[in-house]
Amino acid sequence: MTEPRTIRWGILATGGIALTSTRDLLTDPTTRGVTNLRHTVVAAASSSSQSKAESFLRTVNAPPSAKPYGSYADLIADPSVDIVYIATPHSHHYTNALLALRGGKHVLCEKALTVNAAQARHLVETARERGVLLMEAVWTRYFPLTAYVREVIQSGRLGPVTRVLADCSVATEPHTSFPDGAHRMVNPALAGGALLDMGIYSLTWVFTALWRAGTGQTPPRVVSAMAHYGPTGADEMCTVVVVFPRAQDAGGDAHGIATTSMRVDTDPGGRGSAPSVRIQGPKGEVQVFPPTYRPTKTRVVLLDGTVEEKDWAQPGPGIGSKWFNGFGGPTNAEGEGHGMFWEADEAARCVIEGRKEGALEGWDESVLIMEVMDEVRKQGGLVYPEEIERVE
Ligand SMILES: NC(=O)C1=CN([C@@H]2O[C@H](COP(=O)(O)OP(=O)(O)OC[C@H]3O[C@@H](n4cnc5c(N)ncnc54)[C@H](OP(=O)(O)O)[C@@H]3O)[C@@H](O)[C@H]2O)C=CC1
Ligand SMILES: O=C1OC[C@@H](O)[C@H](O)[C@H]1O
């Protein structure tokens, strides 16, 4: 048997999701049946101070040899780093990813990939030129649950998917949670707002059903409505209709309705009683239950009376922690992992196999989703500061 290859990660930024993700990354892959690769963390960098990076490495229980850096550039210059995980606010993804790609590093970058499609296209060109991996960290795409949903769609059991309803909303009470407007969720200088932060998950489900697994490959038309958060002008609620043109004999046009909000909740009280995603065809539907970004339950309901429910607990061992995202968030049960290791496994496989894009969200799709979000922002009058919209 060949020895598993160890992928050496550098963690760029030390905030909430960096902590959650790195803990998952350091979970033994054999606990989820993955035997051909391993992950290790060889360095972490904080733009604030080296001591913050040191404390981060201690908190996640990284190997004692892992190096703490007080600047992102130093992390990129470290030859022992194979791949960089970027966990900064949306506003910074483009410049951070550009730095890493130009430094010859593979990149797994948090969602949304960039602020706009032009920046995403530039990152793709750079990754192509440098011959390195660029992957958007939309973790939900890589869950076994999501693979199952794709199989249900591709099996034809629903007939041609005709409509997708997907909501990803977290009632964060912006006025009390973020009173000074500085938090990344509502701060335009950090490209904050519901669309780029959570709407991307609703769009991910729409695209999973109608783009990757679907039959139509013509980019969709977009119609949208947006509400703004008064004090800062960030978007706090968005409703997006995407129409995928499709020939009549392939089922006719398909509609995706993607919603997101910081004012109301997909699942008030976290009871998980109603689906947050419904993928519908003439013969029935597949339902995905909230939270939309980390679902653990599906149900297939067909016109012929079939009802199939499945539970998809994340494998452990996990620390049963409250998800640390600055304003609360879901808790994974004691013994359960969070689920961010699936995307890390795919990124590692890309590095090992020499693939430059993830298997479940290629460059074309990341760019297309950014184009859809550009159009939503245009229709909703959401403009970010020029400094963070710029392309070099
Ligand atoms: N996949 C998922 O489930 C989730 C993904 N996310 C995504 O992760 C990214 C980061 O979110 P999150 O971790 O919650 O954010 P945090 O605010 O908790 O952390 C962001 C980190 O980025 C660094 N940073 C660099 N420049 C700035 C700046 N100007 N302002 C603020 N921070 C800065 C800081 O680290 P340092 O000081 O060390 O440099 C900071 O700690 C976003 O893209 C978000 O969409 C967030 C939550 C969940
Ligand atoms: O990625 C995310 O998923 C869940 C949300 O609560 C969080 O704000 C977001 O960044």
PDB file of N, CA and C in Angstrom, residues 11 13-27 56 59-60 85 87 110 139 294 317-319 321-326 328-332 336-341 343-344:
ATOM      1  N   ILE A  11      -2.200  28.824   7.023  1.00  0.00           N
ATOM      2  CA  ILE A  11      -3.498  29.452   7.303  1.00  0.00           C
ATOM      3  C   ILE A  11      -3.317  30.968   7.299  1.00  0.00           C
ATOM      4  N   ALA A  13      -4.858  34.319   8.066  1.00  0.00           N
ATOM      5  CA  ALA A  13      -5.838  35.006   8.946  1.00  0.00           C
ATOM      6  C   ALA A  13      -6.258  34.063  10.074  1.00  0.00           C
ATOM      7  N   THR A  14      -6.598  34.653  11.194  1.00  0.00           N
ATOM      8  CA  THR A  14      -6.798  33.861  12.414  1.00  0.00           C
ATOM      9  C   THR A  14      -8.155  34.150  13.078  1.00  0.00           C
ATOM     10  N   GLY A  15      -9.163  34.509  12.270  1.00  0.00           N
ATOM     11  CA  GLY A  15     -10.490  34.834  12.834  1.00  0.00           C
ATOM     12  C   GLY A  15     -11.342  33.597  13.045  1.00  0.00           C
ATOM     13  N   GLY A  16     -12.651  33.827  13.074  1.00  0.00           N
ATOM     14  CA  GLY A  16     -13.614  32.788  13.434  1.00  0.00           C
ATOM     15  C   GLY A  16     -13.558  31.557  12.554  1.00  0.00           C
ATOM     16  N   ILE A  17     -13.657  31.726  11.247  1.00  0.00           N
ATOM     17  CA  ILE A  17     -13.758  30.543  10.390  1.00  0.00           C
ATOM     18  C   ILE A  17     -12.396  29.861  10.254  1.00  0.00           C
ATOM     19  N   ALA A  18     -11.328  30.623  10.404  1.00  0.00           N
ATOM     20  CA  ALA A  18      -9.988  30.009  10.373  1.00  0.00           C
ATOM     21  C   ALA A  18      -9.870  29.008  11.518  1.00  0.00           C
ATOM     22  N   LEU A  19     -10.403  29.358  12.688  1.00  0.00           N
ATOM     23  CA  LEU A  19     -10.352  28.447  13.838  1.00  0.00           C
ATOM     24  C   LEU A  19     -11.158  27.179  13.569  1.00  0.00           C
ATOM     25  N   THR A  20     -12.407  27.372  13.118  1.00  0.00           N
ATOM     26  CA  THR A  20     -13.283  26.215  12.895  1.00  0.00           C
ATOM     27  C   THR A  20     -12.697  25.294  11.829  1.00  0.00           C
ATOM     28  N   SER A  21     -12.271  25.900  10.750  1.00  0.00           N
ATOM     29  CA  SER A  21     -11.770  25.140   9.611  1.00  0.00           C
ATOM     30  C   SER A  21     -10.482  24.391   9.951  1.00  0.00           C
ATOM     31  N   THR A  22      -9.584  25.056  10.669  1.00  0.00           N
ATOM     32  CA  THR A  22      -8.287  24.442  10.964  1.00  0.00           C
ATOM     33  C   THR A  22      -8.466  23.280  11.937  1.00  0.00           C
ATOM     34  N   ARG A  23      -9.394  23.415  12.860  1.00  0.00           N
ATOM     35  CA  ARG A  23      -9.676  22.277  13.762  1.00  0.00           C
ATOM     36  C   ARG A  23     -10.149  21.073  12.958  1.00  0.00           C
ATOM     37  N   ASP A  24     -11.030  21.330  11.991  1.00  0.00           N
ATOM     38  CA  ASP A  24     -11.509  20.240  11.127  1.00  0.00           C
ATOM     39  C   ASP A  24     -10.361  19.643  10.311  1.00  0.00           C
ATOM     40  N   LEU A  25      -9.523  20.543   9.792  1.00  0.00           N
ATOM     41  CA  LEU A  25      -8.398  20.130   8.944  1.00  0.00           C
ATOM     42  C   LEU A  25      -7.487  19.160   9.683  1.00  0.00           C
ATOM     43  N   LEU A  26      -7.343  19.389  10.992  1.00  0.00           N
ATOM     44  CA  LEU A  26      -6.416  18.578  11.777  1.00  0.00           C
ATOM     45  C   LEU A  26      -7.061  17.304  12.329  1.00  0.00           C
ATOM     46  N   THR A  27      -8.302  17.044  11.925  1.00  0.00           N
ATOM     47  CA  THR A  27      -8.959  15.794  12.323  1.00  0.00           C
ATOM     48  C   THR A  27      -8.435  14.662  11.441  1.00  0.00           C
ATOM     49  N   PHE A  56      -3.211  31.466  17.927  1.00  0.00           N
ATOM     50  CA  PHE A  56      -4.079  30.679  17.035  1.00  0.00           C
ATOM     51  C   PHE A  56      -3.554  29.239  16.924  1.00  0.00           C
ATOM     52  N   THR A  59      -4.271  27.335  20.010  1.00  0.00           N
ATOM     53  CA  THR A  59      -5.706  27.036  20.184  1.00  0.00           C
ATOM     54  C   THR A  59      -6.144  25.858  19.327  1.00  0.00           C
ATOM     55  N   VAL A  60      -5.621  25.790  18.100  1.00  0.00           N
ATOM     56  CA  VAL A  60      -6.062  24.695  17.213  1.00  0.00           C
ATOM     57  C   VAL A  60      -5.228  23.426  17.425  1.00  0.00           C
ATOM     58  N   TYR A  85      -4.848  28.544   2.900  1.00  0.00           N
ATOM     59  CA  TYR A  85      -6.290  28.705   3.130  1.00  0.00           C
ATOM     60  C   TYR A  85      -6.525  30.166   3.524  1.00  0.00           C
ATOM     61  N   ALA A  87      -8.787  33.111   4.864  1.00  0.00           N
ATOM     62  CA  ALA A  87      -9.963  33.240   5.730  1.00  0.00           C
ATOM     63  C   ALA A  87     -10.140  34.682   6.199  1.00  0.00           C
ATOM     64  N   GLU A 110     -11.873  31.307   1.007  1.00  0.00           N
ATOM     65  CA  GLU A 110     -13.241  31.364   1.530  1.00  0.00           C
ATOM     66  C   GLU A 110     -14.200  32.042   0.525  1.00  0.00           C
ATOM     67  N   TRP A 139     -17.970  25.075   1.209  1.00  0.00           N
ATOM     68  CA  TRP A 139     -17.833  23.744   1.840  1.00  0.00           C
ATOM     69  C   TRP A 139     -19.027  22.836   1.590  1.00  0.00           C
ATOM     70  N   ARG A 294     -25.059  23.953   6.146  1.00  0.00           N
ATOM     71  CA  ARG A 294     -24.546  22.725   6.793  1.00  0.00           C
ATOM     72  C   ARG A 294     -25.720  21.790   7.085  1.00  0.00           C
ATOM     73  N   PRO A 317     -13.956  12.614  15.088  1.00  0.00           N
ATOM     74  CA  PRO A 317     -14.365  13.175  16.373  1.00  0.00           C
ATOM     75  C   PRO A 317     -14.369  14.693  16.297  1.00  0.00           C
ATOM     76  N   GLY A 318     -15.322  15.306  16.931  1.00  0.00           N
ATOM     77  CA  GLY A 318     -15.354  16.771  16.910  1.00  0.00           C
ATOM     78  C   GLY A 318     -15.420  17.258  18.331  1.00  0.00           C
ATOM     79  N   ILE A 319     -15.344  18.581  18.474  1.00  0.00           N
ATOM     80  CA  ILE A 319     -15.275  19.083  19.843  1.00  0.00           C
ATOM     81  C   ILE A 319     -16.625  19.607  20.329  1.00  0.00           C
ATOM     82  N   SER A 321     -18.420  22.075  19.493  1.00  0.00           N
ATOM     83  CA  SER A 321     -18.304  23.482  19.877  1.00  0.00           C
ATOM     84  C   SER A 321     -19.352  24.358  19.219  1.00  0.00           C
ATOM     85  N   LYS A 322     -19.606  25.466  19.854  1.00  0.00           N
ATOM     86  CA  LYS A 322     -20.396  26.531  19.245  1.00  0.00           C
ATOM     87  C   LYS A 322     -19.562  27.045  18.096  1.00  0.00           C
ATOM     88  N   TRP A 323     -20.201  27.197  16.970  1.00  0.00           N
ATOM     89  CA  TRP A 323     -19.475  27.692  15.815  1.00  0.00           C
ATOM     90  C   TRP A 323     -19.137  29.150  16.048  1.00  0.00           C
ATOM     91  N   PHE A 324     -17.873  29.447  15.907  1.00  0.00           N
ATOM     92  CA  PHE A 324     -17.380  30.751  16.288  1.00  0.00           C
ATOM     93  C   PHE A 324     -17.382  31.668  15.065  1.00  0.00           C
ATOM     94  N   ASN A 325     -18.497  32.356  14.815  1.00  0.00           N
ATOM     95  CA  ASN A 325     -18.490  33.252  13.659  1.00  0.00           C
ATOM     96  C   ASN A 325     -18.820  34.686  14.040  1.00  0.00           C
ATOM     97  N   GLY A 326     -18.638  34.976  15.313  1.00  0.00           N
ATOM     98  CA  GLY A 326     -18.742  36.363  15.735  1.00  0.00           C
ATOM     99  C   GLY A 326     -20.137  36.799  16.145  1.00  0.00           C
ATOM    100  N   GLY A 328     -22.658  34.152  16.892  1.00  0.00           N
ATOM    101  CA  GLY A 328     -23.383  32.898  17.117  1.00  0.00           C
ATOM    102  C   GLY A 328     -23.319  32.068  15.863  1.00  0.00           C
ATOM    103  N   GLY A 329     -24.175  31.114  15.749  1.00  0.00           N
ATOM    104  CA  GLY A 329     -24.120  30.191  14.622  1.00  0.00           C
ATOM    105  C   GLY A 329     -24.432  28.818  15.156  1.00  0.00           C
ATOM    106  N   PRO A 330     -24.477  27.814  14.297  1.00  0.00           N
ATOM    107  CA  PRO A 330     -24.894  26.500  14.763  1.00  0.00           C
ATOM    108  C   PRO A 330     -23.847  25.866  15.670  1.00  0.00           C
ATOM    109  N   THR A 331     -24.283  24.880  16.379  1.00  0.00           N
ATOM    110  CA  THR A 331     -23.379  24.131  17.246  1.00  0.00           C
ATOM    111  C   THR A 331     -23.278  22.742  16.651  1.00  0.00           C
ATOM    112  N   ASN A 332     -22.060  22.199  16.523  1.00  0.00           N
ATOM    113  CA  ASN A 332     -22.051  20.802  16.130  1.00  0.00           C
ATOM    114  C   ASN A 332     -22.060  19.945  17.391  1.00  0.00           C
ATOM    115  N   GLU A 336     -19.243  15.198  16.823  1.00  0.00           N
ATOM    116  CA  GLU A 336     -19.387  15.484  15.381  1.00  0.00           C
ATOM    117  C   GLU A 336     -18.336  16.489  14.939  1.00  0.00           C
ATOM    118  N   GLY A 337     -17.807  16.297  13.734  1.00  0.00           N
ATOM    119  CA  GLY A 337     -16.951  17.323  13.154  1.00  0.00           C
ATOM    120  C   GLY A 337     -17.828  18.423  12.600  1.00  0.00           C
ATOM    121  N   HIS A 338     -17.177  19.514  12.163  1.00  0.00           N
ATOM    122  CA  HIS A 338     -18.013  20.589  11.627  1.00  0.00           C
ATOM    123  C   HIS A 338     -18.401  20.320  10.180  1.00  0.00           C
ATOM    124  N   GLY A 339     -17.468  19.712   9.425  1.00  0.00           N
ATOM    125  CA  GLY A 339     -17.778  19.362   8.020  1.00  0.00           C
ATOM    126  C   GLY A 339     -16.939  20.114   7.010  1.00  0.00           C
ATOM    127  N   MET A 340     -15.965  20.900   7.506  1.00  0.00           N
ATOM    128  CA  MET A 340     -15.142  21.674   6.562  1.00  0.00           C
ATOM    129  C   MET A 340     -13.994  20.832   6.005  1.00  0.00           C
ATOM    130  N   PHE A 341     -13.821  19.619   6.590  1.00  0.00           N
ATOM    131  CA  PHE A 341     -12.735  18.752   6.105  1.00  0.00           C
ATOM    132  C   PHE A 341     -13.006  18.209   4.706  1.00  0.00           C
ATOM    133  N   GLU A 343     -14.089  19.739   1.993  1.00  0.00           N
ATOM    134  CA  GLU A 343     -13.521  20.612   0.954  1.00  0.00           C
ATOM    135  C   GLU A 343     -11.992  20.572   1.006  1.00  0.00           C
ATOM    136  N   ALA A 344     -11.449  20.440   2.240  1.00  0.00           N
ATOM    137  CA  ALA A 344      -9.981  20.361   2.370  1.00  0.00           C
ATOM    138  C   ALA A 344      -9.471  19.083   1.703  1.00  0.00           C
TER     139      ALA A 344
END
